[in-house]
CSV table of C-alpha atoms in Angstrom, one decimal:
chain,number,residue,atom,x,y,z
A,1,UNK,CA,33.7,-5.2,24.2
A,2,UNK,CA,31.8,-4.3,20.8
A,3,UNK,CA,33.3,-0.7,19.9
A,4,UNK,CA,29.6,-0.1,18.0
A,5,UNK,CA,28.1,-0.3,22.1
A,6,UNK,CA,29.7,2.6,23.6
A,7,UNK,CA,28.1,5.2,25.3
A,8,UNK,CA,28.3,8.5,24.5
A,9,UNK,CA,30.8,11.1,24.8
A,10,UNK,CA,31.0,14.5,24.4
A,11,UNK,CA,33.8,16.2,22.2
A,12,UNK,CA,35.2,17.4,25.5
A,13,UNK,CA,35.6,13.8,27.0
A,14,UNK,CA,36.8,12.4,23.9
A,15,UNK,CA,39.7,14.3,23.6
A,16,UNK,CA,40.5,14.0,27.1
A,17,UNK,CA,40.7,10.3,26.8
A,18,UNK,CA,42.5,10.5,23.8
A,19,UNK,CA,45.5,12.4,26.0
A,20,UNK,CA,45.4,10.0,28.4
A,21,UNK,CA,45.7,7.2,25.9
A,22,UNK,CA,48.6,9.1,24.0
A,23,UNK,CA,49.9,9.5,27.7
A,24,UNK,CA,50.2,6.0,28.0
A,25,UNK,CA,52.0,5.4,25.0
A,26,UNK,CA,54.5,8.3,25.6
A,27,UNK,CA,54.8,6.3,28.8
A,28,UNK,CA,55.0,2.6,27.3
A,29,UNK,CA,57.6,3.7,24.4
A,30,UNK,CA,59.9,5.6,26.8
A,31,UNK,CA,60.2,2.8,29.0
A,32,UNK,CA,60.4,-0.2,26.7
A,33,UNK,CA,63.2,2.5,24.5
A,34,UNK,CA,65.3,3.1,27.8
A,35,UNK,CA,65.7,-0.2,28.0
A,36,UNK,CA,63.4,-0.4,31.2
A,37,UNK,CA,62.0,-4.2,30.2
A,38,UNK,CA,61.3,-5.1,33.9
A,39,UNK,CA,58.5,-2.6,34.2
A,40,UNK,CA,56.8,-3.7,31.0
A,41,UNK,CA,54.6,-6.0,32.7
A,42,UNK,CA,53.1,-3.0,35.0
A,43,UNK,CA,51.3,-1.9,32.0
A,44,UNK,CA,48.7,-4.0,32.0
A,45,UNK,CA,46.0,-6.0,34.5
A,46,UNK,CA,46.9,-9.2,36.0
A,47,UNK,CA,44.7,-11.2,33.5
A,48,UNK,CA,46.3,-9.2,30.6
A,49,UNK,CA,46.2,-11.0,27.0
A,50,UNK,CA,49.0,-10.0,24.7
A,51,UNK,CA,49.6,-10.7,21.3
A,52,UNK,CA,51.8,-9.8,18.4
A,53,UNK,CA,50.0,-10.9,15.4
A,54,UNK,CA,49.9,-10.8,10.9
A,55,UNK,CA,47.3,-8.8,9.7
A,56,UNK,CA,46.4,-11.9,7.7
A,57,UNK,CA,45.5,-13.9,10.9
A,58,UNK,CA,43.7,-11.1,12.4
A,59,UNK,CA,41.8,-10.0,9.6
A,60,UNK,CA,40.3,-13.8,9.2
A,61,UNK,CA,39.8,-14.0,13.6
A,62,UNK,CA,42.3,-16.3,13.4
A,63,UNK,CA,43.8,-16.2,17.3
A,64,UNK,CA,47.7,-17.6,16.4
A,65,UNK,CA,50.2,-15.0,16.8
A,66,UNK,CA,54.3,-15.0,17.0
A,67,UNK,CA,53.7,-13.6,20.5
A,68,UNK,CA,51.1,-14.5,23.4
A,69,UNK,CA,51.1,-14.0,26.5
A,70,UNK,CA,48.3,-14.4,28.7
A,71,UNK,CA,48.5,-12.8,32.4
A,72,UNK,CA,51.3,-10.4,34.1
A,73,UNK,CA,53.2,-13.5,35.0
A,74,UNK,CA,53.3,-14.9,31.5
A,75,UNK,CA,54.6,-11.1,31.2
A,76,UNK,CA,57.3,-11.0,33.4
A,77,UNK,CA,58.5,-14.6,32.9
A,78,UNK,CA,58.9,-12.9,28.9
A,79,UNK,CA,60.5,-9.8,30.0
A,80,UNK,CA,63.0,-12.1,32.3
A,81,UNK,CA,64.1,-13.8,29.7
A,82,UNK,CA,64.9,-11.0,27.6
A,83,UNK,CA,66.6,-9.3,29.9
A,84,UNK,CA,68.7,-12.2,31.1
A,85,UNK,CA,69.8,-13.8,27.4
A,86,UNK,CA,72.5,-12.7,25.2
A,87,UNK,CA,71.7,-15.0,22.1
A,88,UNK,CA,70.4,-11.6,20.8
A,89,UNK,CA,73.3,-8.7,19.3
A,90,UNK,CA,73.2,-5.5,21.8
A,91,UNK,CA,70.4,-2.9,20.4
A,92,UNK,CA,68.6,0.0,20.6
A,93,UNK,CA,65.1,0.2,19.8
A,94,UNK,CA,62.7,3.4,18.8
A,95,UNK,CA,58.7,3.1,19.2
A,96,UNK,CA,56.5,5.6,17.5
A,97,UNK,CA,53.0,6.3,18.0
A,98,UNK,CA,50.5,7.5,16.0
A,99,UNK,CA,46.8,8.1,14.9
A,100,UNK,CA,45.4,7.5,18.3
A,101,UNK,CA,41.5,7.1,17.6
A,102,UNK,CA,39.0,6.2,20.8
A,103,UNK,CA,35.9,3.7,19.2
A,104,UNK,CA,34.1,3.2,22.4
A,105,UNK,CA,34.1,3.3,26.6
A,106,UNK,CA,31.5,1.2,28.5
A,107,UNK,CA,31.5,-0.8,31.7
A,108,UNK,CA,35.0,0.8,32.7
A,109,UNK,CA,36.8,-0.5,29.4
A,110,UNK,CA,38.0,1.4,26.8
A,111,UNK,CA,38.5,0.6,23.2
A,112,UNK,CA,41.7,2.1,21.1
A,113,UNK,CA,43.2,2.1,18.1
A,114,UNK,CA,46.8,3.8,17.1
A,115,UNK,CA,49.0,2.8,14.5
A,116,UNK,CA,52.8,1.9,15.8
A,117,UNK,CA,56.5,1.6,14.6
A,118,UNK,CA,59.1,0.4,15.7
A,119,UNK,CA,62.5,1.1,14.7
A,120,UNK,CA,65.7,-1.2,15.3
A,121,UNK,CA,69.7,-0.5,15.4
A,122,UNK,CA,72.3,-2.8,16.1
A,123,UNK,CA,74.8,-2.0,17.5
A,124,UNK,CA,77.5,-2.5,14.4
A,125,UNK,CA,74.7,-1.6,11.7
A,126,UNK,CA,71.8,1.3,10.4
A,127,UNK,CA,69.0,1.9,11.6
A,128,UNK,CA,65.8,-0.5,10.4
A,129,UNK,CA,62.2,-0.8,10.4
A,130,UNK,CA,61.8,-3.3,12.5
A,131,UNK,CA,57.6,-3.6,12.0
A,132,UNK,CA,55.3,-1.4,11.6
A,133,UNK,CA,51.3,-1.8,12.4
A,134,UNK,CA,48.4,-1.1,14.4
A,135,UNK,CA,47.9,-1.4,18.6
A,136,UNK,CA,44.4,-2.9,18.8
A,137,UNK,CA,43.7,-2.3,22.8
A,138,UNK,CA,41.3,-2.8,25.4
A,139,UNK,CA,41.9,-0.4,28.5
A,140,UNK,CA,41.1,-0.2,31.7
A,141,UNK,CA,41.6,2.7,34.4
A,142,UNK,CA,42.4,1.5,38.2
A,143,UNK,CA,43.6,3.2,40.6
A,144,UNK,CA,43.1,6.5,38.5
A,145,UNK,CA,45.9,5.1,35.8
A,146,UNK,CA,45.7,3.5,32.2
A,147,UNK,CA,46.5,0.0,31.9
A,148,UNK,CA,45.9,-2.9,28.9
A,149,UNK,CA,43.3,-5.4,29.6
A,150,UNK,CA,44.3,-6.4,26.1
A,151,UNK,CA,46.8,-5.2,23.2
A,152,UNK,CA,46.9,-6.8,20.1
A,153,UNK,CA,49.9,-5.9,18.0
A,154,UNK,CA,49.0,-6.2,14.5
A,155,UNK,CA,51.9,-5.9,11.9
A,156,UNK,CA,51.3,-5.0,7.9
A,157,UNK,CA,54.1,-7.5,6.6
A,158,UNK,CA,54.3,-11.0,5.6
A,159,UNK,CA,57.8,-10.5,5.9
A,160,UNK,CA,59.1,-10.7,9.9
A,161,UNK,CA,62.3,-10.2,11.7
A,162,UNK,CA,63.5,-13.4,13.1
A,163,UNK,CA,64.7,-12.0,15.7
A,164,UNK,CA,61.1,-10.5,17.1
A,165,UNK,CA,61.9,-10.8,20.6
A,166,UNK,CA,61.3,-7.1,22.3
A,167,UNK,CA,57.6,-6.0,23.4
A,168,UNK,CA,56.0,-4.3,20.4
């Protein structure tokens, strides 16, 4: 969806899908903090696309990316793995939210932006930032709930953890 072909929205319905947006983030970060990595996949349609990629790719519409996943199954088969590995050191994991801006809503989609940390601490060392950078989604609403059609995590640094692993 274009964000310049929206329809237009009162100030009133703006800021009411802005709560539901930040509503699903509150949502999303609790869940993937808590540790909760089998309900990730919930968050989004069946023919979800999900991407963790540089800003240097995405500003040139280059499609490569560390992560892709394309569809819930693709999803869950990620979130199984995680959950069911120890090649990665025990952790904890912080996700903050910010800056949620609407820039369009037509034909039942829903286009966001919101900028996103997330922090990191092993278990046996401080506290880290992890990545930081900037959701690009596409929303839908069934079943009178929020989920991704599309989320495109962009991160600001050349520089990436080799241990990227966890849903951004």
């Amino acid at each position: 969806m274009n964000a310049g072909n929206s329809m237009i929205m009162t100030a009133g319905e703006l800021r009411e899908l802005r709560a539901d947006i930040e509503d699903f983030h509150s949502a999303y970060c609790a869940m993937l903090d808590e540790g909760h990595l089998d309900q990730w996949p919930d968050h989004f349609t069946e023919d979800a696309i999900y991407r963790v990629t540089s800003r240097e790719n995405f500003d040139a519409g280059l499609p490569a990316g560390l992560v892709y996943a394309e569809g819930r199954t693709m999803l869950r088969d990620r979130a199984y793995a995680i959950g069911n590995t120890q090649m990665f050191a025990p952790r904890t994991v912080l996700h903050y939210v910010a800056n949620v801006r609407v820039l369009g809503a037509e034909g039942g989609c829903v286009v966001a932006r919101a900028n996103y940390l997330l922090l990191q601490t092993l278990i046996e060392g401080p506290t880290t930032l992890h990545q930081a950078g900037c959701y690009h989604d596409v929303f839908v609403r069934r079943a009178g709930r929020l989920l991704l059609r599309e989320r495109q995590c962009v991160y600001d640094t050349a520089l990436v953890a080799n241990d990227l692993v966890y849903p951004v």
